Amino acid sequence: MSARGLVIAAPRSSSGKTTVTLALLTALRRRGVAVRGAKCGPDYIDPAFHEAATGHPSINLDSFAMPDVLLDTAAALAGRDADLVVAEGSMGLHDGIVAGEGRTGANADIAARYGWPVLLVLDVSGAAQSAAAVALGCAHYDPRIRVAGVVLNKVASPRHRRLVEAGLARIGIPVLGVLMRDAGLILPERHLGLVQAGETADLLQRLEKLADLGESALDLDAILAAAGGRVPEAAGTLPSPPGQRIAVAKDAAFSFLYPHLVAGWRTAGAELVPFSPLANEGPPAECDSCWLPGGYPELHAGRIAAATRFLEGLRAFAQTRPVHGECGGYMVLGQSLEDADGTRHAMAELLPVATSYKARKLHLGYRVATLLGDGMLGRAGARLVGHEFHYAAELTQPPDPEHALARVTDAEGVSLGCAGHRCGRVSGSFFHLIAGQTR
């Protein structure tokens, strides 16, 4: 039988979706349920926590960035050998871009496409019966979806709980969980979201605590009964690999690589060979291409600048084989990286760009790119879709078309000019690839 699904969503960001998702995943795994995590929209950090909770990769599902066939293939990947897929939303349930129905990137698109009921997380701090009005609006705003119930978060007292539940009883939406206000449940954060799962020293203890919370605060039987819809059969192909033996930087500074890309590369027969720049390792010589993912190089700029074997090995590799960097990887391929204190650190100097984390400015949103030259990401003229989320600024002038990686627009077609760089066999940009060339 096909796996069923459930979307964990909320009216807005910072409502407690990740806490509820992890509590549910860990508690169900403890019960022996074959549960898998997924993430609606572009995100790297939450899926790593899902994987730690379930023992299986968590797949991104993006109704804007992924064509229908890729979206269904990713959903099939998420539900492989599973009884239940729990898809954590991003931002608010209905938040997305202005686009045609089903293509907005909103959590609601995923719920509607696969018939997955929504479990709505309500942060009720500062509200009582009015929380029911918010839930009612979420439930009726889009007739394609069904809100199966709510989980109340940050409940202050038994009296507060009674008042909130009275409002929800009035509109007929069941309460399937109650989390009292507890600062100890909050996972540590930094500028791009949660501190990465691999850097959370007490992660296993936190997950055990969340499993206990799931068993005590969530109505697991009712939530399992509420799950529904379908997970599609594998429908097509995933993105193609940029080589057959790919050197992939992997450590605390380089960790943002979408699981559906990894799955696509491996399905096509490619081998991913990890190496650690922070351990002063260069790309393995037996590889035929090198990929520097995004991450947090701005927090490790001094160590990277001092990693001479890594930098010299990267330069030597780039003389004969292609290298691509995304966001943080792009910054490291550049001339220099200025840290939060204003200290400039020399980088690989393979691309003519200097970046700064001191001159902070938020860059956030989808990017639709048309490649201006042949390279690791595809042929000139190929259309790619990705996402950009960082605070770094470029200190150098924008690239001209002769040296830029691509012309880009935002999700609504507004031109953002040229982006990224290409120089010889080396390329990079601030956007993270989601959908591109397939075999």
mmCIF file with all atom_site columns, N, CA, C and O in Angstrom, residues 397-437:
data_model
loop_
_atom_site.group_PDB
_atom_site.id
_atom_site.type_symbol
_atom_site.label_atom_id
_atom_site.label_alt_id
_atom_site.label_comp_id
_atom_site.label_asym_id
_atom_site.label_entity_id
_atom_site.label_seq_id
_atom_site.pdbx_PDB_ins_code
_atom_site.Cartn_x
_atom_site.Cartn_y
_atom_site.Cartn_z
_atom_site.occupancy
_atom_site.B_iso_or_equiv
_atom_site.pdbx_formal_charge
_atom_site.auth_seq_id
_atom_site.auth_comp_id
_atom_site.auth_asym_id
_atom_site.auth_atom_id
_atom_site.pdbx_PDB_model_num
ATOM 1   N N  . GLN A 1 397 ? 32.198 44.639 -8.273  1.00 0.00 ? 397 GLN A N  1
ATOM 2   C CA . GLN A 1 397 ? 31.157 45.033 -9.208  1.00 0.00 ? 397 GLN A CA 1
ATOM 3   C C  . GLN A 1 397 ? 30.410 43.816 -9.748  1.00 0.00 ? 397 GLN A C  1
ATOM 4   O O  . GLN A 1 397 ? 30.980 42.720 -9.851  1.00 0.00 ? 397 GLN A O  1
ATOM 5   N N  . PRO A 1 398 ? 29.132 43.962 -10.089 1.00 0.00 ? 398 PRO A N  1
ATOM 6   C CA . PRO A 1 398 ? 28.384 42.838 -10.672 1.00 0.00 ? 398 PRO A CA 1
ATOM 7   C C  . PRO A 1 398 ? 29.060 42.348 -11.944 1.00 0.00 ? 398 PRO A C  1
ATOM 8   O O  . PRO A 1 398 ? 29.724 43.122 -12.646 1.00 0.00 ? 398 PRO A O  1
ATOM 9   N N  . PRO A 1 399 ? 28.920 41.076 -12.273 1.00 0.00 ? 399 PRO A N  1
ATOM 10  C CA . PRO A 1 399 ? 29.582 40.527 -13.457 1.00 0.00 ? 399 PRO A CA 1
ATOM 11  C C  . PRO A 1 399 ? 28.946 41.026 -14.749 1.00 0.00 ? 399 PRO A C  1
ATOM 12  O O  . PRO A 1 399 ? 27.748 41.330 -14.798 1.00 0.00 ? 399 PRO A O  1
ATOM 13  N N  . ASP A 1 400 ? 29.747 41.127 -15.802 1.00 0.00 ? 400 ASP A N  1
ATOM 14  C CA . ASP A 1 400 ? 29.200 41.424 -17.125 1.00 0.00 ? 400 ASP A CA 1
ATOM 15  C C  . ASP A 1 400 ? 28.779 40.109 -17.777 1.00 0.00 ? 400 ASP A C  1
ATOM 16  O O  . ASP A 1 400 ? 29.159 39.028 -17.320 1.00 0.00 ? 400 ASP A O  1
ATOM 17  N N  . PRO A 1 401 ? 27.975 40.167 -18.833 1.00 0.00 ? 401 PRO A N  1
ATOM 18  C CA . PRO A 1 401 ? 27.464 38.926 -19.448 1.00 0.00 ? 401 PRO A CA 1
ATOM 19  C C  . PRO A 1 401 ? 28.556 37.962 -19.905 1.00 0.00 ? 401 PRO A C  1
ATOM 20  O O  . PRO A 1 401 ? 28.344 36.751 -19.927 1.00 0.00 ? 401 PRO A O  1
ATOM 21  N N  . GLU A 1 402 ? 29.737 38.495 -20.249 1.00 0.00 ? 402 GLU A N  1
ATOM 22  C CA . GLU A 1 402 ? 30.809 37.629 -20.731 1.00 0.00 ? 402 GLU A CA 1
ATOM 23  C C  . GLU A 1 402 ? 31.350 36.732 -19.623 1.00 0.00 ? 402 GLU A C  1
ATOM 24  O O  . GLU A 1 402 ? 31.815 35.623 -19.897 1.00 0.00 ? 402 GLU A O  1
ATOM 25  N N  . HIS A 1 403 ? 31.268 37.192 -18.363 1.00 0.00 ? 403 HIS A N  1
ATOM 26  C CA . HIS A 1 403 ? 31.848 36.436 -17.255 1.00 0.00 ? 403 HIS A CA 1
ATOM 27  C C  . HIS A 1 403 ? 30.811 35.955 -16.243 1.00 0.00 ? 403 HIS A C  1
ATOM 28  O O  . HIS A 1 403 ? 31.153 35.245 -15.306 1.00 0.00 ? 403 HIS A O  1
ATOM 29  N N  . ALA A 1 404 ? 29.536 36.340 -16.415 1.00 0.00 ? 404 ALA A N  1
ATOM 30  C CA . ALA A 1 404 ? 28.490 35.929 -15.479 1.00 0.00 ? 404 ALA A CA 1
ATOM 31  C C  . ALA A 1 404 ? 28.092 34.474 -15.720 1.00 0.00 ? 404 ALA A C  1
ATOM 32  O O  . ALA A 1 404 ? 28.206 33.951 -16.839 1.00 0.00 ? 404 ALA A O  1
ATOM 33  N N  . LEU A 1 405 ? 27.619 33.835 -14.671 1.00 0.00 ? 405 LEU A N  1
ATOM 34  C CA . LEU A 1 405 ? 27.105 32.470 -14.815 1.00 0.00 ? 405 LEU A CA 1
ATOM 35  C C  . LEU A 1 405 ? 25.774 32.467 -15.547 1.00 0.00 ? 405 LEU A C  1
ATOM 36  O O  . LEU A 1 405 ? 25.531 31.628 -16.417 1.00 0.00 ? 405 LEU A O  1
ATOM 37  N N  . ALA A 1 406 ? 24.887 33.413 -15.205 1.00 0.00 ? 406 ALA A N  1
ATOM 38  C CA . ALA A 1 406 ? 23.527 33.363 -15.740 1.00 0.00 ? 406 ALA A CA 1
ATOM 39  C C  . ALA A 1 406 ? 22.860 34.728 -15.665 1.00 0.00 ? 406 ALA A C  1
ATOM 40  O O  . ALA A 1 406 ? 23.287 35.613 -14.895 1.00 0.00 ? 406 ALA A O  1
ATOM 41  N N  . ARG A 1 407 ? 21.829 34.902 -16.452 1.00 0.00 ? 407 ARG A N  1
ATOM 42  C CA . ARG A 1 407 ? 20.871 35.990 -16.250 1.00 0.00 ? 407 ARG A CA 1
ATOM 43  C C  . ARG A 1 407 ? 19.761 35.432 -15.368 1.00 0.00 ? 407 ARG A C  1
ATOM 44  O O  . ARG A 1 407 ? 19.296 34.310 -15.598 1.00 0.00 ? 407 ARG A O  1
ATOM 45  N N  . VAL A 1 408 ? 19.320 36.208 -14.384 1.00 0.00 ? 408 VAL A N  1
ATOM 46  C CA . VAL A 1 408 ? 18.332 35.690 -13.450 1.00 0.00 ? 408 VAL A CA 1
ATOM 47  C C  . VAL A 1 408 ? 17.154 36.640 -13.304 1.00 0.00 ? 408 VAL A C  1
ATOM 48  O O  . VAL A 1 408 ? 17.265 37.849 -13.509 1.00 0.00 ? 408 VAL A O  1
ATOM 49  N N  . THR A 1 409 ? 16.023 36.047 -12.974 1.00 0.00 ? 409 THR A N  1
ATOM 50  C CA . THR A 1 409 ? 14.834 36.801 -12.577 1.00 0.00 ? 409 THR A CA 1
ATOM 51  C C  . THR A 1 409 ? 14.378 36.266 -11.224 1.00 0.00 ? 409 THR A C  1
ATOM 52  O O  . THR A 1 409 ? 14.825 35.199 -10.783 1.00 0.00 ? 409 THR A O  1
ATOM 53  N N  . ASP A 1 410 ? 13.479 37.002 -10.582 1.00 0.00 ? 410 ASP A N  1
ATOM 54  C CA . ASP A 1 410 ? 12.851 36.446 -9.394  1.00 0.00 ? 410 ASP A CA 1
ATOM 55  C C  . ASP A 1 410 ? 11.694 35.546 -9.822  1.00 0.00 ? 410 ASP A C  1
ATOM 56  O O  . ASP A 1 410 ? 11.496 35.283 -11.022 1.00 0.00 ? 410 ASP A O  1
ATOM 57  N N  . ALA A 1 411 ? 10.926 35.070 -8.863  1.00 0.00 ? 411 ALA A N  1
ATOM 58  C CA . ALA A 1 411 ? 9.876  34.101 -9.163  1.00 0.00 ? 411 ALA A CA 1
ATOM 59  C C  . ALA A 1 411 ? 8.766  34.683 -10.025 1.00 0.00 ? 411 ALA A C  1
ATOM 60  O O  . ALA A 1 411 ? 8.058  33.933 -10.711 1.00 0.00 ? 411 ALA A O  1
ATOM 61  N N  . GLU A 1 412 ? 8.618  35.993 -10.012 1.00 0.00 ? 412 GLU A N  1
ATOM 62  C CA . GLU A 1 412 ? 7.552  36.628 -10.775 1.00 0.00 ? 412 GLU A CA 1
ATOM 63  C C  . GLU A 1 412 ? 8.050  37.231 -12.076 1.00 0.00 ? 412 GLU A C  1
ATOM 64  O O  . GLU A 1 412 ? 7.338  37.993 -12.727 1.00 0.00 ? 412 GLU A O  1
ATOM 65  N N  . GLY A 1 413 ? 9.280  36.898 -12.454 1.00 0.00 ? 413 GLY A N  1
ATOM 66  C CA . GLY A 1 413 ? 9.803  37.319 -13.749 1.00 0.00 ? 413 GLY A CA 1
ATOM 67  C C  . GLY A 1 413 ? 10.499 38.659 -13.768 1.00 0.00 ? 413 GLY A C  1
ATOM 68  O O  . GLY A 1 413 ? 10.893 39.137 -14.840 1.00 0.00 ? 413 GLY A O  1
ATOM 69  N N  . VAL A 1 414 ? 10.681 39.281 -12.609 1.00 0.00 ? 414 VAL A N  1
ATOM 70  C CA . VAL A 1 414 ? 11.380 40.571 -12.552 1.00 0.00 ? 414 VAL A CA 1
ATOM 71  C C  . VAL A 1 414 ? 12.877 40.341 -12.722 1.00 0.00 ? 414 VAL A C  1
ATOM 72  O O  . VAL A 1 414 ? 13.482 39.546 -12.000 1.00 0.00 ? 414 VAL A O  1
ATOM 73  N N  . SER A 1 415 ? 13.472 41.035 -13.675 1.00 0.00 ? 415 SER A N  1
ATOM 74  C CA . SER A 1 415 ? 14.889 40.822 -13.964 1.00 0.00 ? 415 SER A CA 1
ATOM 75  C C  . SER A 1 415 ? 15.765 41.281 -12.801 1.00 0.00 ? 415 SER A C  1
ATOM 76  O O  . SER A 1 415 ? 15.579 42.367 -12.245 1.00 0.00 ? 415 SER A O  1
ATOM 77  N N  . LEU A 1 416 ? 16.731 40.448 -12.451 1.00 0.00 ? 416 LEU A N  1
ATOM 78  C CA . LEU A 1 416 ? 17.726 40.778 -11.435 1.00 0.00 ? 416 LEU A CA 1
ATOM 79  C C  . LEU A 1 416 ? 19.113 40.898 -12.057 1.00 0.00 ? 416 LEU A C  1
ATOM 80  O O  . LEU A 1 416 ? 20.110 40.981 -11.325 1.00 0.00 ? 416 LEU A O  1
ATOM 81  N N  . GLY A 1 417 ? 19.168 40.905 -13.378 1.00 0.00 ? 417 GLY A N  1
ATOM 82  C CA . GLY A 1 417 ? 20.430 41.098 -14.065 1.00 0.00 ? 417 GLY A CA 1
ATOM 83  C C  . GLY A 1 417 ? 21.266 39.830 -14.118 1.00 0.00 ? 417 GLY A C  1
ATOM 84  O O  . GLY A 1 417 ? 20.761 38.712 -14.075 1.00 0.00 ? 417 GLY A O  1
ATOM 85  N N  . CYS A 1 418 ? 22.574 40.025 -14.217 1.00 0.00 ? 418 CYS A N  1
ATOM 86  C CA . CYS A 1 418 ? 23.505 38.908 -14.261 1.00 0.00 ? 418 CYS A CA 1
ATOM 87  C C  . CYS A 1 418 ? 23.890 38.485 -12.854 1.00 0.00 ? 418 CYS A C  1
ATOM 88  O O  . CYS A 1 418 ? 23.968 39.319 -11.938 1.00 0.00 ? 418 CYS A O  1
ATOM 89  N N  . ALA A 1 419 ? 24.148 37.208 -12.700 1.00 0.00 ? 419 ALA A N  1
ATOM 90  C CA . ALA A 1 419 ? 24.488 36.673 -11.375 1.00 0.00 ? 419 ALA A CA 1
ATOM 91  C C  . ALA A 1 419 ? 25.560 35.619 -11.512 1.00 0.00 ? 419 ALA A C  1
ATOM 92  O O  . ALA A 1 419 ? 25.638 34.911 -12.512 1.00 0.00 ? 419 ALA A O  1
ATOM 93  N N  . GLY A 1 420 ? 26.368 35.494 -10.464 1.00 0.00 ? 420 GLY A N  1
ATOM 94  C CA . GLY A 1 420 ? 27.400 34.482 -10.436 1.00 0.00 ? 420 GLY A CA 1
ATOM 95  C C  . GLY A 1 420 ? 28.536 34.790 -11.392 1.00 0.00 ? 420 GLY A C  1
ATOM 96  O O  . GLY A 1 420 ? 28.552 35.819 -12.086 1.00 0.00 ? 420 GLY A O  1
ATOM 97  N N  . HIS A 1 421 ? 29.515 33.900 -11.429 1.00 0.00 ? 421 HIS A N  1
ATOM 98  C CA . HIS A 1 421 ? 30.673 34.071 -12.299 1.00 0.00 ? 421 HIS A CA 1
ATOM 99  C C  . HIS A 1 421 ? 31.059 32.735 -12.919 1.00 0.00 ? 421 HIS A C  1
ATOM 100 O O  . HIS A 1 421 ? 30.754 31.675 -12.375 1.00 0.00 ? 421 HIS A O  1
ATOM 101 N N  . ARG A 1 422 ? 31.747 32.791 -14.030 1.00 0.00 ? 422 ARG A N  1
ATOM 102 C CA . ARG A 1 422 ? 32.394 31.630 -14.639 1.00 0.00 ? 422 ARG A CA 1
ATOM 103 C C  . ARG A 1 422 ? 33.745 32.094 -15.179 1.00 0.00 ? 422 ARG A C  1
ATOM 104 O O  . ARG A 1 422 ? 33.859 33.141 -15.805 1.00 0.00 ? 422 ARG A O  1
ATOM 105 N N  . CYS A 1 423 ? 34.729 31.338 -14.860 1.00 0.00 ? 423 CYS A N  1
ATOM 106 C CA . CYS A 1 423 ? 36.093 31.680 -15.256 1.00 0.00 ? 423 CYS A CA 1
ATOM 107 C C  . CYS A 1 423 ? 36.840 30.383 -15.522 1.00 0.00 ? 423 CYS A C  1
ATOM 108 O O  . CYS A 1 423 ? 37.130 29.620 -14.592 1.00 0.00 ? 423 CYS A O  1
ATOM 109 N N  . GLY A 1 424 ? 37.089 30.093 -16.806 1.00 0.00 ? 424 GLY A N  1
ATOM 110 C CA . GLY A 1 424 ? 37.689 28.814 -17.150 1.00 0.00 ? 424 GLY A CA 1
ATOM 111 C C  . GLY A 1 424 ? 36.755 27.680 -16.792 1.00 0.00 ? 424 GLY A C  1
ATOM 112 O O  . GLY A 1 424 ? 35.586 27.663 -17.178 1.00 0.00 ? 424 GLY A O  1
ATOM 113 N N  . ARG A 1 425 ? 37.257 26.734 -16.013 1.00 0.00 ? 425 ARG A N  1
ATOM 114 C CA . ARG A 1 425 ? 36.446 25.585 -15.600 1.00 0.00 ? 425 ARG A CA 1
ATOM 115 C C  . ARG A 1 425 ? 35.695 25.827 -14.302 1.00 0.00 ? 425 ARG A C  1
ATOM 116 O O  . ARG A 1 425 ? 35.016 24.925 -13.808 1.00 0.00 ? 425 ARG A O  1
ATOM 117 N N  . VAL A 1 426 ? 35.801 27.022 -13.751 1.00 0.00 ? 426 VAL A N  1
ATOM 118 C CA . VAL A 1 426 ? 35.240 27.326 -12.429 1.00 0.00 ? 426 VAL A CA 1
ATOM 119 C C  . VAL A 1 426 ? 33.988 28.188 -12.572 1.00 0.00 ? 426 VAL A C  1
ATOM 120 O O  . VAL A 1 426 ? 33.956 29.134 -13.371 1.00 0.00 ? 426 VAL A O  1
ATOM 121 N N  . SER A 1 427 ? 32.971 27.861 -11.803 1.00 0.00 ? 427 SER A N  1
ATOM 122 C CA . SER A 1 427 ? 31.741 28.650 -11.804 1.00 0.00 ? 427 SER A CA 1
ATOM 123 C C  . SER A 1 427 ? 31.162 28.696 -10.403 1.00 0.00 ? 427 SER A C  1
ATOM 124 O O  . SER A 1 427 ? 31.511 27.892 -9.537  1.00 0.00 ? 427 SER A O  1
ATOM 125 N N  . GLY A 1 428 ? 30.267 29.651 -10.191 1.00 0.00 ? 428 GLY A N  1
ATOM 126 C CA . GLY A 1 428 ? 29.617 29.743 -8.886  1.00 0.00 ? 428 GLY A CA 1
ATOM 127 C C  . GLY A 1 428 ? 28.574 30.831 -8.876  1.00 0.00 ? 428 GLY A C  1
ATOM 128 O O  . GLY A 1 428 ? 28.557 31.719 -9.741  1.00 0.00 ? 428 GLY A O  1
ATOM 129 N N  . SER A 1 429 ? 27.676 30.757 -7.910  1.00 0.00 ? 429 SER A N  1
ATOM 130 C CA . SER A 1 429 ? 26.646 31.778 -7.735  1.00 0.00 ? 429 SER A CA 1
ATOM 131 C C  . SER A 1 429 ? 26.084 31.670 -6.323  1.00 0.00 ? 429 SER A C  1
ATOM 132 O O  . SER A 1 429 ? 26.337 30.697 -5.611  1.00 0.00 ? 429 SER A O  1
ATOM 133 N N  . PHE A 1 430 ? 25.299 32.666 -5.941  1.00 0.00 ? 430 PHE A N  1
ATOM 134 C CA . PHE A 1 430 ? 24.668 32.645 -4.628  1.00 0.00 ? 430 PHE A CA 1
ATOM 135 C C  . PHE A 1 430 ? 23.417 31.777 -4.590  1.00 0.00 ? 430 PHE A C  1
ATOM 136 O O  . PHE A 1 430 ? 22.910 31.463 -3.518  1.00 0.00 ? 430 PHE A O  1
ATOM 137 N N  . PHE A 1 431 ? 22.848 31.424 -5.758  1.00 0.00 ? 431 PHE A N  1
ATOM 138 C CA . PHE A 1 431 ? 21.619 30.625 -5.688  1.00 0.00 ? 431 PHE A CA 1
ATOM 139 C C  . PHE A 1 431 ? 21.951 29.137 -5.639  1.00 0.00 ? 431 PHE A C  1
ATOM 140 O O  . PHE A 1 431 ? 22.907 28.659 -6.228  1.00 0.00 ? 431 PHE A O  1
ATOM 141 N N  . HIS A 1 432 ? 21.112 28.407 -4.880  1.00 0.00 ? 432 HIS A N  1
ATOM 142 C CA . HIS A 1 432 ? 21.227 26.957 -4.749  1.00 0.00 ? 432 HIS A CA 1
ATOM 143 C C  . HIS A 1 432 ? 20.321 26.298 -5.779  1.00 0.00 ? 432 HIS A C  1
ATOM 144 O O  . HIS A 1 432 ? 19.121 26.582 -5.834  1.00 0.00 ? 432 HIS A O  1
ATOM 145 N N  . LEU A 1 433 ? 20.881 25.409 -6.565  1.00 0.00 ? 433 LEU A N  1
ATOM 146 C CA . LEU A 1 433 ? 20.124 24.732 -7.605  1.00 0.00 ? 433 LEU A CA 1
ATOM 147 C C  . LEU A 1 433 ? 19.062 23.796 -7.001  1.00 0.00 ? 433 LEU A C  1
ATOM 148 O O  . LEU A 1 433 ? 19.356 23.024 -6.092  1.00 0.00 ? 433 LEU A O  1
ATOM 149 N N  . ILE A 1 434 ? 17.849 23.868 -7.520  1.00 0.00 ? 434 ILE A N  1
ATOM 150 C CA . ILE A 1 434 ? 16.775 22.931 -7.146  1.00 0.00 ? 434 ILE A CA 1
ATOM 151 C C  . ILE A 1 434 ? 16.392 22.079 -8.349  1.00 0.00 ? 434 ILE A C  1
ATOM 152 O O  . ILE A 1 434 ? 16.290 20.847 -8.237  1.00 0.00 ? 434 ILE A O  1
ATOM 153 N N  . ALA A 1 435 ? 16.151 22.710 -9.479  1.00 0.00 ? 435 ALA A N  1
ATOM 154 C CA . ALA A 1 435 ? 15.732 21.976 -10.670 1.00 0.00 ? 435 ALA A CA 1
ATOM 155 C C  . ALA A 1 435 ? 16.533 22.453 -11.860 1.00 0.00 ? 435 ALA A C  1
ATOM 156 O O  . ALA A 1 435 ? 16.682 23.654 -12.087 1.00 0.00 ? 435 ALA A O  1
ATOM 157 N N  . GLY A 1 436 ? 17.082 21.495 -12.603 1.00 0.00 ? 436 GLY A N  1
ATOM 158 C CA . GLY A 1 436 ? 17.863 21.861 -13.780 1.00 0.00 ? 436 GLY A CA 1
ATOM 159 C C  . GLY A 1 436 ? 17.897 20.731 -14.758 1.00 0.00 ? 436 GLY A C  1
ATOM 160 O O  . GLY A 1 436 ? 16.891 20.054 -14.990 1.00 0.00 ? 436 GLY A O  1
ATOM 161 N N  . GLN A 1 437 ? 19.069 20.472 -15.297 1.00 0.00 ? 437 GLN A N  1
ATOM 162 C CA . GLN A 1 437 ? 19.227 19.481 -16.349 1.00 0.00 ? 437 GLN A CA 1
ATOM 163 C C  . GLN A 1 437 ? 18.920 18.079 -15.821 1.00 0.00 ? 437 GLN A C  1
ATOM 164 O O  . GLN A 1 437 ? 19.305 17.699 -14.735 1.00 0.00 ? 437 GLN A O  1
#
